Amino acid sequence: MPQPLATASLSSFFPSQRTLLGPGPSEVHPRVLQAMARPTIGHLDPEFVRCMDEIKALLQYAFQTQNALTLPVSGPGTAGMETCVVNLLEPGDTALVCINGVFGKRLQQMVERCGARAICLEQPWGEPVDHEQVERLLKAHPEICVLAFVHAETSTGALSDAETLAALARSYDCLSLVDTVTSLGGVPVYVDQWGLDAVYSGTQKCLSAPPGLSPITLSERAQKRIRQRKTPVQSWFLDLSLVMNYWGEGQQRTYHHTAPVNSLYALHEALLMLKEEGLTSAWERHATHHQQLRRGLDKLGIGFVVDKAYRLPQLNTVWVPKAYRDAEVRQYLLKAHNLEIGGGLGDFAGKAWRIGLMGYSSRPQTVQHCLMALEDALQDTLV
Amino acid sequence: MPQPLATASLSSFFPSQRTLLGPGPSEVHPRVLQAMARPTIGHLDPEFVRCMDEIKALLQYAFQTQNALTLPVSGPGTAGMETCVVNLLEPGDTALVCINGVFGKRLQQMVERCGARAICLEQPWGEPVDHEQVERLLKAHPEICVLAFVHAETSTGALSDAETLAALARSYDCLSLVDTVTSLGGVPVYVDQWGLDAVYSGTQKCLSAPPGLSPITLSERAQKRIRQRKTPVQSWFLDLSLVMNYWGEGQQRTYHHTAPVNSLYALHEALLMLKEEGLTSAWERHATHHQQLRRGLDKLGIGFVVDKAYRLPQLNTVWVPKAYRDAEVRQYLLKAHNLEIGGGLGDFAGKAWRIGLMGYSSRPQTVQHCLMALEDALQDTLV
């Protein structure tokens, strides 16, 4: 007879209703949560195939692309990052990796784990990627075939100039590999117009779907490179030549893995809401609430880490004011106000807060709540 | 201004209410769907950490193990398979892979993609793994360090003797790598008692949670092997030494990737329901409804592919009767009865149906519905 192991007292899990102003997940609109709870159907059901086709079209809208190879990877943003890296690179290839935060560093590790060489351009945290230095390295190393960079660094809140970097990649005959996890839906991302080649994102930031999926899109140039590979992609799960047989055109879907059906319902609804609002309006909304937050933070004497010239409206990284302890303030906000803001990562751990106003979290009520809660916390947690 | 691409006419997606008797996803209980729709909270929120601890304990119960390294991988069963393969094997290692269906073949491909050598034992589809042949190969090839096999082959409906195979692995100083995607929750799986080393499953079969996560558990022997690796795991996303820093003990959770929060709510509730029913009762329920289905299929003249000695109660693979076209019957069932059964994979494509009675799909009503719908379909679709 099986013996339960310390599970006798467990019961259903009911989370508190938090205000989510961290670096993700952002809040999920009730319409999206309801979509997620619809009855599960088969991953090869003709109805579900239609849902997949619609998700593809909606993602093409979000990415502003006509790339046929546009789909959500069945794993979180990190899986989307790894998908782009392992499909584009083969052992012996060389990539230029721009590192100005945690996610650039992660890109480097992934590049090296697939047997490729990473030439790294390290820059101060909180600054954008320096395209003059990128050009210098591209010129000096003609063996570079992929330029990898993060459009919006979630660990710092800095926005890099993806258009200029992608143009550089093209002029030096490289493919651009671009992280848009935090940018997509919050600031302009024009995949076709800017000529980005392999782009991944996440569902839990400005798209405001629950975490767990990673939208990607690949240009015709990137697809050509995959078709011309000499070695198989090291990951069977993330091999796009196989995944495409399931996400491809028409009714001939070949089973690759069981798609996360309900998570895809949620993504469908979240993308539909983005389309209803319109991309331009969504970008404007993020900009407006950022300014509202900035004004309030100014009054509280809380300063920004990132220069306003390349500051992300959806991810506000600010210095923890002197005379306060990072963790203590965040715990107070969570306990007293059910409000989550993010701590710093890496170089910024203990020194900075990350206040996300992403997707459904970017609205007047959340900004007001955040400012009032912070004011209260600064009164109550002075060291 | 961004231009929408053919998305103007899209609206919310409302799936039909299907009876899911394919090879997965199985039906999801309303309690589990409701849990999935609860408000998203942060993946580092103390409340969520408690939820993770409970999932771990509930998975230990489901797997009948005390392994500390027991957690759901943030991807479908295929990601769990790849997690076990890439963490256990290094380039130059040799694995014995037992192939008696689609998923054994997939294991071979993953083994080879991480630079290891696969010695393959191929056996007829629909039969269990032959442990005498396994022993012969283990004896002949002392370089084998991993024995990989599928406990319950989802492509054929055959059950192999995991206990005997794992004992063989131990006596030849190998680790066992075991696919329990379709077996967990439907037939006995005793990880500790049988001495299984690296085990993965899926949420969308007998656990009856939505697809998208892959529970895994690793023995102390398997963990030791991972600690002693000479090379990094080729996948950063699936590297257990990193994942463990997030799923580890206590409050010190290090960010690795954003966990699929709502999918984990659903898994928590589904596992809780399994615990409330009790594993033994769940196994008995699956056996009972299998017999009920078998009696009805006998009357309809539909015969089983797999010998009853090693037939899976939760996945009934039957021959498509002569004078019927596979796809036509399945389309009829879907359209006229909202009933999904599975087609054959690989060797069985067009020749066999797979009728799943897994998890919440295994109940008297679904069996009755299936038999009546099949009877109707056989009357209406005779060639």
mmCIF file of C-alpha atoms in Angstrom, chain A residues 65-380:
data_model
loop_
_atom_site.group_PDB
_atom_site.id
_atom_site.type_symbol
_atom_site.label_atom_id
_atom_site.label_comp_id
_atom_site.label_asym_id
_atom_site.label_seq_id
_atom_site.Cartn_x
_atom_site.Cartn_y
_atom_site.Cartn_z
ATOM 1 C CA THR A 65 6.470 40.856 -39.153
ATOM 2 C CA GLN A 66 5.332 38.677 -41.974
ATOM 3 C CA ASN A 67 7.783 35.901 -41.040
ATOM 4 C CA ALA A 68 6.120 32.521 -41.592
ATOM 5 C CA LEU A 69 8.253 31.052 -38.792
ATOM 6 C CA THR A 70 6.494 32.860 -35.947
ATOM 7 C CA LEU A 71 5.226 30.750 -33.042
ATOM 8 C CA PRO A 72 5.228 30.394 -29.257
ATOM 9 C CA VAL A 73 7.857 27.974 -27.926
ATOM 10 C CA SER A 74 6.380 25.627 -25.289
ATOM 11 C CA GLY A 75 8.536 26.923 -22.463
ATOM 12 C CA PRO A 76 9.404 30.211 -20.705
ATOM 13 C CA GLY A 77 11.497 33.028 -22.234
ATOM 14 C CA THR A 78 14.688 31.174 -21.352
ATOM 15 C CA ALA A 79 13.541 28.332 -23.616
ATOM 16 C CA GLY A 80 12.925 30.852 -26.404
ATOM 17 C CA MET A 81 16.415 32.251 -25.912
ATOM 18 C CA GLU A 82 17.900 28.754 -26.090
ATOM 19 C CA THR A 83 15.798 27.960 -29.173
ATOM 20 C CA CYS A 84 17.296 30.893 -31.067
ATOM 21 C CA VAL A 85 20.858 30.144 -29.937
ATOM 22 C CA VAL A 86 20.914 26.397 -30.608
ATOM 23 C CA ASN A 87 19.179 26.639 -33.981
ATOM 24 C CA LEU A 88 21.395 29.438 -35.342
ATOM 25 C CA LEU A 89 24.775 28.283 -34.050
ATOM 26 C CA GLU A 90 26.846 25.187 -34.699
ATOM 27 C CA PRO A 91 30.030 24.022 -32.992
ATOM 28 C CA GLY A 92 32.938 26.166 -34.158
ATOM 29 C CA ASP A 93 30.802 29.204 -35.060
ATOM 30 C CA THR A 94 31.582 32.595 -33.574
ATOM 31 C CA ALA A 95 29.017 34.973 -32.085
ATOM 32 C CA LEU A 96 29.432 38.501 -30.812
ATOM 33 C CA VAL A 97 27.490 38.738 -27.544
ATOM 34 C CA CYS A 98 26.708 42.152 -26.064
ATOM 35 C CA ILE A 99 26.571 42.018 -22.273
ATOM 36 C CA ASN A 100 25.066 44.922 -20.344
ATOM 37 C CA GLY A 101 23.118 42.927 -17.768
ATOM 38 C CA VAL A 102 22.067 39.443 -16.623
ATOM 39 C CA PHE A 103 20.473 38.320 -19.865
ATOM 40 C CA GLY A 104 23.434 39.168 -22.084
ATOM 41 C CA LYS A 105 25.535 37.019 -19.738
ATOM 42 C CA ARG A 106 23.009 34.199 -20.085
ATOM 43 C CA LEU A 107 23.251 34.474 -23.880
ATOM 44 C CA GLN A 108 27.017 34.047 -23.613
ATOM 45 C CA GLN A 109 26.632 30.885 -21.538
ATOM 46 C CA MET A 110 24.181 29.388 -24.007
ATOM 47 C CA VAL A 111 26.416 30.226 -26.974
ATOM 48 C CA GLU A 112 29.343 28.500 -25.307
ATOM 49 C CA ARG A 113 27.275 25.464 -24.312
ATOM 50 C CA CYS A 114 26.572 24.718 -27.942
ATOM 51 C CA GLY A 115 30.244 24.580 -28.782
ATOM 52 C CA ALA A 116 30.386 28.006 -30.389
ATOM 53 C CA ARG A 117 32.816 30.777 -29.488
ATOM 54 C CA ALA A 118 31.468 33.911 -27.815
ATOM 55 C CA ILE A 119 33.287 37.192 -28.309
ATOM 56 C CA CYS A 120 31.878 39.340 -25.527
ATOM 57 C CA LEU A 121 31.390 43.071 -25.471
ATOM 58 C CA GLU A 122 30.895 43.889 -21.797
ATOM 59 C CA GLN A 123 29.460 47.262 -20.889
ATOM 60 C CA PRO A 124 28.418 48.983 -17.690
ATOM 61 C CA TRP A 125 25.098 47.850 -16.262
ATOM 62 C CA GLY A 126 22.319 50.336 -16.888
ATOM 63 C CA GLU A 127 23.738 51.533 -20.209
ATOM 64 C CA PRO A 128 22.640 50.560 -23.697
ATOM 65 C CA VAL A 129 24.803 48.540 -26.083
ATOM 66 C CA ASP A 130 27.425 50.793 -27.698
ATOM 67 C CA HIS A 131 27.055 50.321 -31.452
ATOM 68 C CA GLU A 132 30.415 51.921 -32.255
ATOM 69 C CA GLN A 133 32.169 49.247 -30.235
ATOM 70 C CA VAL A 134 29.975 46.606 -31.874
ATOM 71 C CA GLU A 135 31.067 47.830 -35.303
ATOM 72 C CA ARG A 136 34.724 47.817 -34.256
ATOM 73 C CA LEU A 137 34.459 44.170 -33.219
ATOM 74 C CA LEU A 138 32.472 43.130 -36.300
ATOM 75 C CA LYS A 139 35.173 44.723 -38.449
ATOM 76 C CA ALA A 140 37.991 43.081 -36.507
ATOM 77 C CA HIS A 141 36.408 39.598 -36.508
ATOM 78 C CA PRO A 142 34.988 38.659 -39.905
ATOM 79 C CA GLU A 143 34.347 35.148 -38.541
ATOM 80 C CA ILE A 144 31.420 36.453 -36.471
ATOM 81 C CA CYS A 145 28.164 35.079 -37.916
ATOM 82 C CA VAL A 146 25.682 36.052 -35.195
ATOM 83 C CA LEU A 147 25.296 39.327 -33.277
ATOM 84 C CA ALA A 148 23.347 38.673 -30.076
ATOM 85 C CA PHE A 149 21.993 41.429 -27.866
ATOM 86 C CA VAL A 150 19.173 42.286 -25.494
ATOM 87 C CA HIS A 151 16.788 44.981 -26.695
ATOM 88 C CA ALA A 152 15.385 45.795 -23.248
ATOM 89 C CA GLU A 153 17.573 44.524 -20.388
ATOM 90 C CA THR A 154 15.177 43.258 -17.707
ATOM 91 C CA SER A 155 17.945 43.355 -15.119
ATOM 92 C CA THR A 156 18.740 47.068 -15.624
ATOM 93 C CA GLY A 157 15.862 48.779 -17.415
ATOM 94 C CA ALA A 158 18.014 50.049 -20.303
ATOM 95 C CA LEU A 159 16.825 50.111 -23.919
ATOM 96 C CA SER A 160 19.318 49.492 -26.723
ATOM 97 C CA ASP A 161 18.973 50.652 -30.310
ATOM 98 C CA ALA A 162 17.898 47.433 -32.006
ATOM 99 C CA GLU A 163 17.422 49.081 -35.393
ATOM 100 C CA THR A 164 20.999 50.355 -35.606
ATOM 101 C CA LEU A 165 22.477 47.120 -34.236
ATOM 102 C CA ALA A 166 20.495 44.970 -36.690
ATOM 103 C CA ALA A 167 21.606 47.190 -39.591
ATOM 104 C CA LEU A 168 25.207 46.722 -38.502
ATOM 105 C CA ALA A 169 24.709 42.968 -38.377
ATOM 106 C CA ARG A 170 23.396 43.009 -41.959
ATOM 107 C CA SER A 171 26.209 45.154 -43.272
ATOM 108 C CA TYR A 172 28.746 42.709 -41.834
ATOM 109 C CA ASP A 173 26.830 39.681 -43.106
ATOM 110 C CA CYS A 174 25.742 38.493 -39.656
ATOM 111 C CA LEU A 175 22.391 37.425 -38.314
ATOM 112 C CA SER A 176 20.976 39.415 -35.421
ATOM 113 C CA LEU A 177 19.691 37.440 -32.409
ATOM 114 C CA VAL A 178 17.515 39.721 -30.310
ATOM 115 C CA ASP A 179 15.980 39.411 -26.832
ATOM 116 C CA THR A 180 12.659 41.303 -26.760
ATOM 117 C CA VAL A 181 11.323 39.626 -23.604
ATOM 118 C CA THR A 182 10.619 42.910 -21.845
ATOM 119 C CA SER A 183 10.220 45.187 -24.882
ATOM 120 C CA LEU A 184 7.489 43.417 -26.910
ATOM 121 C CA GLY A 185 4.191 45.242 -26.438
ATOM 122 C CA GLY A 186 5.724 47.965 -24.250
ATOM 123 C CA VAL A 187 7.920 49.900 -26.691
ATOM 124 C CA PRO A 188 8.209 49.736 -30.515
ATOM 125 C CA VAL A 189 9.556 46.460 -31.928
ATOM 126 C CA TYR A 190 9.509 46.411 -35.756
ATOM 127 C CA VAL A 191 10.942 43.046 -36.720
ATOM 128 C CA ASP A 192 10.619 43.436 -40.506
ATOM 129 C CA GLN A 193 11.304 47.153 -40.786
ATOM 130 C CA TRP A 194 14.423 46.891 -38.621
ATOM 131 C CA GLY A 195 15.510 43.599 -40.215
ATOM 132 C CA LEU A 196 15.812 41.552 -37.008
ATOM 133 C CA ASP A 197 16.616 37.885 -37.733
ATOM 134 C CA ALA A 198 15.950 35.683 -34.692
ATOM 135 C CA VAL A 199 13.800 37.247 -32.018
ATOM 136 C CA TYR A 200 12.351 35.803 -28.832
ATOM 137 C CA SER A 201 10.070 37.177 -26.142
ATOM 138 C CA GLY A 202 8.041 36.071 -23.126
ATOM 139 C CA THR A 203 4.339 36.044 -22.347
ATOM 140 C CA GLN A 204 4.541 37.359 -18.778
ATOM 141 C CA LYS A 205 5.769 40.917 -19.363
ATOM 142 C CA CYS A 206 4.014 43.491 -21.590
ATOM 143 C CA LEU A 207 1.772 40.840 -23.201
ATOM 144 C CA SER A 208 0.301 40.125 -19.741
ATOM 145 C CA ALA A 209 -0.378 36.443 -20.264
ATOM 146 C CA PRO A 210 0.675 33.985 -17.558
ATOM 147 C CA PRO A 211 4.338 32.944 -17.670
ATOM 148 C CA GLY A 212 5.339 29.759 -19.472
ATOM 149 C CA LEU A 213 5.532 30.440 -23.217
ATOM 150 C CA SER A 214 8.058 32.204 -25.396
ATOM 151 C CA PRO A 215 6.976 33.772 -28.697
ATOM 152 C CA ILE A 216 9.695 33.682 -31.345
ATOM 153 C CA THR A 217 10.000 34.868 -34.937
ATOM 154 C CA LEU A 218 12.721 34.098 -37.499
ATOM 155 C CA SER A 219 13.471 35.901 -40.743
ATOM 156 C CA GLU A 220 13.924 34.133 -44.071
ATOM 157 C CA ARG A 221 17.708 34.668 -43.692
ATOM 158 C CA ALA A 222 17.653 32.927 -40.305
ATOM 159 C CA GLN A 223 15.573 30.069 -41.697
ATOM 160 C CA LYS A 224 18.032 29.664 -44.556
ATOM 161 C CA ARG A 225 20.867 29.352 -42.096
ATOM 162 C CA ILE A 226 18.962 26.625 -40.214
ATOM 163 C CA ARG A 227 18.279 24.725 -43.449
ATOM 164 C CA GLN A 228 22.007 24.863 -44.289
ATOM 165 C CA ARG A 229 23.226 23.485 -40.962
ATOM 166 C CA LYS A 230 25.794 20.695 -41.185
ATOM 167 C CA THR A 231 25.002 19.269 -37.743
ATOM 168 C CA PRO A 232 21.659 18.528 -36.067
ATOM 169 C CA VAL A 233 20.431 21.022 -33.483
ATOM 170 C CA GLN A 234 21.668 19.723 -30.114
ATOM 171 C CA SER A 235 18.219 20.019 -28.543
ATOM 172 C CA TRP A 236 15.542 17.709 -29.945
ATOM 173 C CA PHE A 237 12.850 19.555 -27.963
ATOM 174 C CA LEU A 238 13.833 22.973 -29.370
ATOM 175 C CA ASP A 239 14.784 21.892 -32.920
ATOM 176 C CA LEU A 240 12.791 24.283 -35.114
ATOM 177 C CA SER A 241 12.919 22.000 -38.153
ATOM 178 C CA LEU A 242 10.848 19.525 -36.087
ATOM 179 C CA VAL A 243 8.682 22.059 -34.215
ATOM 180 C CA MET A 244 7.694 23.592 -37.575
ATOM 181 C CA ASN A 245 6.088 20.341 -38.681
ATOM 182 C CA TYR A 246 3.558 20.878 -35.924
ATOM 183 C CA TRP A 247 3.178 24.674 -36.197
ATOM 184 C CA GLY A 248 3.369 24.664 -40.023
ATOM 185 C CA GLU A 249 0.790 25.619 -42.602
ATOM 186 C CA GLY A 250 -2.598 23.977 -43.110
ATOM 187 C CA GLN A 251 -4.081 20.858 -41.577
ATOM 188 C CA GLN A 252 -1.061 18.557 -41.945
ATOM 189 C CA ARG A 253 0.213 18.847 -38.407
ATOM 190 C CA THR A 254 2.784 16.298 -37.372
ATOM 191 C CA TYR A 255 2.971 15.472 -33.682
ATOM 192 C CA HIS A 256 6.180 16.732 -32.067
ATOM 193 C CA HIS A 257 5.231 17.317 -28.448
ATOM 194 C CA THR A 258 1.917 17.914 -26.696
ATOM 195 C CA ALA A 259 1.257 21.636 -26.902
ATOM 196 C CA PRO A 260 0.354 23.457 -23.665
ATOM 197 C CA VAL A 261 -3.255 23.876 -24.779
ATOM 198 C CA ASN A 262 -4.676 26.013 -21.954
ATOM 199 C CA SER A 263 -1.643 28.272 -21.792
ATOM 200 C CA LEU A 264 -2.144 28.890 -25.504
ATOM 201 C CA TYR A 265 -5.799 29.825 -24.904
ATOM 202 C CA ALA A 266 -4.510 32.486 -22.505
ATOM 203 C CA LEU A 267 -1.914 33.761 -24.963
ATOM 204 C CA HIS A 268 -4.582 33.949 -27.685
ATOM 205 C CA GLU A 269 -6.792 36.121 -25.506
ATOM 206 C CA ALA A 270 -3.928 38.351 -24.331
ATOM 207 C CA LEU A 271 -2.785 38.946 -27.915
ATOM 208 C CA LEU A 272 -6.342 39.646 -28.965
ATOM 209 C CA MET A 273 -6.591 42.327 -26.261
ATOM 210 C CA LEU A 274 -3.333 43.853 -27.509
ATOM 211 C CA LYS A 275 -4.738 43.942 -31.033
ATOM 212 C CA GLU A 276 -8.006 45.505 -29.798
ATOM 213 C CA GLU A 277 -6.059 48.228 -28.009
ATOM 214 C CA GLY A 278 -3.618 48.642 -30.882
ATOM 215 C CA LEU A 279 0.163 48.533 -30.581
ATOM 216 C CA THR A 280 0.614 52.309 -30.790
ATOM 217 C CA SER A 281 -1.914 52.887 -28.026
ATOM 218 C CA ALA A 282 -0.240 50.247 -25.868
ATOM 219 C CA TRP A 283 3.150 51.919 -26.325
ATOM 220 C CA GLU A 284 1.615 55.307 -25.452
ATOM 221 C CA ARG A 285 -0.077 53.874 -22.372
ATOM 222 C CA HIS A 286 3.239 52.485 -21.112
ATOM 223 C CA ALA A 287 4.921 55.860 -21.714
ATOM 224 C CA THR A 288 2.164 57.806 -19.938
ATOM 225 C CA HIS A 289 2.190 55.714 -16.771
ATOM 226 C CA HIS A 290 5.963 55.767 -16.664
ATOM 227 C CA GLN A 291 5.853 59.587 -16.545
ATOM 228 C CA GLN A 292 3.184 59.458 -13.841
ATOM 229 C CA LEU A 293 5.375 57.122 -11.764
ATOM 230 C CA ARG A 294 8.509 59.187 -12.396
ATOM 231 C CA ARG A 295 6.855 62.353 -11.117
ATOM 232 C CA GLY A 296 5.763 60.596 -7.948
ATOM 233 C CA LEU A 297 9.184 59.022 -7.366
ATOM 234 C CA ASP A 298 10.822 62.437 -7.808
ATOM 235 C CA LYS A 299 8.676 63.754 -4.968
ATOM 236 C CA LEU A 300 9.722 60.797 -2.788
ATOM 237 C CA GLY A 301 13.384 61.491 -3.588
ATOM 238 C CA ILE A 302 13.863 58.165 -5.359
ATOM 239 C CA GLY A 303 16.243 58.411 -8.316
ATOM 240 C CA PHE A 304 16.540 56.404 -11.522
ATOM 241 C CA VAL A 305 19.513 54.174 -12.335
ATOM 242 C CA VAL A 306 19.204 54.583 -16.096
ATOM 243 C CA ASP A 307 19.628 57.874 -17.972
ATOM 244 C CA LYS A 308 16.316 59.100 -19.339
ATOM 245 C CA ALA A 309 17.602 58.930 -22.928
ATOM 246 C CA TYR A 310 17.401 55.134 -22.878
ATOM 247 C CA ARG A 311 15.151 54.443 -19.911
ATOM 248 C CA LEU A 312 12.483 51.736 -20.378
ATOM 249 C CA PRO A 313 8.990 53.024 -19.525
ATOM 250 C CA GLN A 314 7.836 49.534 -18.554
ATOM 251 C CA LEU A 315 10.716 48.676 -16.215
ATOM 252 C CA ASN A 316 11.793 51.407 -13.849
ATOM 253 C CA THR A 317 15.068 50.661 -12.098
ATOM 254 C CA VAL A 318 15.651 53.000 -9.191
ATOM 255 C CA TRP A 319 18.245 53.268 -6.442
ATOM 256 C CA VAL A 320 17.217 52.053 -2.988
ATOM 257 C CA PRO A 321 17.317 55.300 -0.973
ATOM 258 C CA LYS A 322 20.032 55.593 1.647
ATOM 259 C CA ALA A 323 18.900 54.723 5.174
ATOM 260 C CA TYR A 324 16.674 51.889 3.923
ATOM 261 C CA ARG A 325 17.226 48.169 3.621
ATOM 262 C CA ASP A 326 16.157 46.731 0.266
ATOM 263 C CA ALA A 327 14.601 43.466 1.449
ATOM 264 C CA GLU A 328 12.897 45.020 4.436
ATOM 265 C CA VAL A 329 11.052 47.594 2.340
ATOM 266 C CA ARG A 330 9.960 44.999 -0.225
ATOM 267 C CA GLN A 331 8.693 42.676 2.500
ATOM 268 C CA TYR A 332 6.769 45.548 4.035
ATOM 269 C CA LEU A 333 5.166 46.393 0.676
ATOM 270 C CA LEU A 334 4.142 42.766 0.190
ATOM 271 C CA LYS A 335 2.772 42.273 3.697
ATOM 272 C CA ALA A 336 1.139 45.642 4.298
ATOM 273 C CA HIS A 337 0.002 46.438 0.767
ATOM 274 C CA ASN A 338 -0.030 43.147 -1.196
ATOM 275 C CA LEU A 339 2.310 44.930 -3.598
ATOM 276 C CA GLU A 340 5.234 43.245 -5.318
ATOM 277 C CA ILE A 341 8.145 45.228 -6.702
ATOM 278 C CA GLY A 342 11.372 43.572 -7.846
ATOM 279 C CA GLY A 343 14.775 43.517 -6.197
ATOM 280 C CA GLY A 344 18.009 44.024 -8.090
ATOM 281 C CA LEU A 345 19.770 41.214 -9.948
ATOM 282 C CA GLY A 346 23.523 40.636 -10.200
ATOM 283 C CA ASP A 347 25.479 43.913 -9.829
ATOM 284 C CA PHE A 348 22.314 45.609 -8.588
ATOM 285 C CA ALA A 349 21.334 43.090 -5.893
ATOM 286 C CA GLY A 350 20.465 44.951 -2.686
ATOM 287 C CA LYS A 351 21.101 48.319 -4.357
ATOM 288 C CA ALA A 352 18.223 48.811 -6.774
ATOM 289 C CA TRP A 353 14.517 48.147 -7.098
ATOM 290 C CA ARG A 354 12.820 47.265 -10.347
ATOM 291 C CA ILE A 355 9.303 48.642 -10.641
ATOM 292 C CA GLY A 356 7.518 47.091 -13.577
ATOM 293 C CA LEU A 357 4.558 48.770 -15.258
ATOM 294 C CA MET A 358 4.045 46.136 -17.898
ATOM 295 C CA GLY A 359 0.931 45.157 -19.811
ATOM 296 C CA TYR A 360 -2.165 45.098 -17.600
ATOM 297 C CA SER A 361 -0.012 46.321 -14.681
ATOM 298 C CA SER A 362 0.450 49.621 -16.529
ATOM 299 C CA ARG A 363 -2.635 51.575 -15.485
ATOM 300 C CA PRO A 364 -3.337 54.662 -13.347
ATOM 301 C CA GLN A 365 -4.566 52.689 -10.329
ATOM 302 C CA THR A 366 -1.390 50.624 -9.992
ATOM 303 C CA VAL A 367 0.838 53.704 -10.234
ATOM 304 C CA GLN A 368 -1.161 55.500 -7.538
ATOM 305 C CA HIS A 369 -1.164 52.403 -5.332
ATOM 306 C CA CYS A 370 2.582 51.982 -5.779
ATOM 307 C CA LEU A 371 3.381 55.600 -4.872
ATOM 308 C CA MET A 372 1.169 55.615 -1.788
ATOM 309 C CA ALA A 373 2.496 52.263 -0.607
ATOM 310 C CA LEU A 374 6.101 53.371 -1.125
ATOM 311 C CA GLU A 375 5.488 56.582 0.809
ATOM 312 C CA ASP A 376 4.048 54.545 3.662
ATOM 313 C CA ALA A 377 6.915 52.042 3.544
ATOM 314 C CA LEU A 378 9.549 54.779 3.662
ATOM 315 C CA GLN A 379 7.904 56.174 6.778
ATOM 316 C CA ASP A 380 7.719 52.802 8.515
#
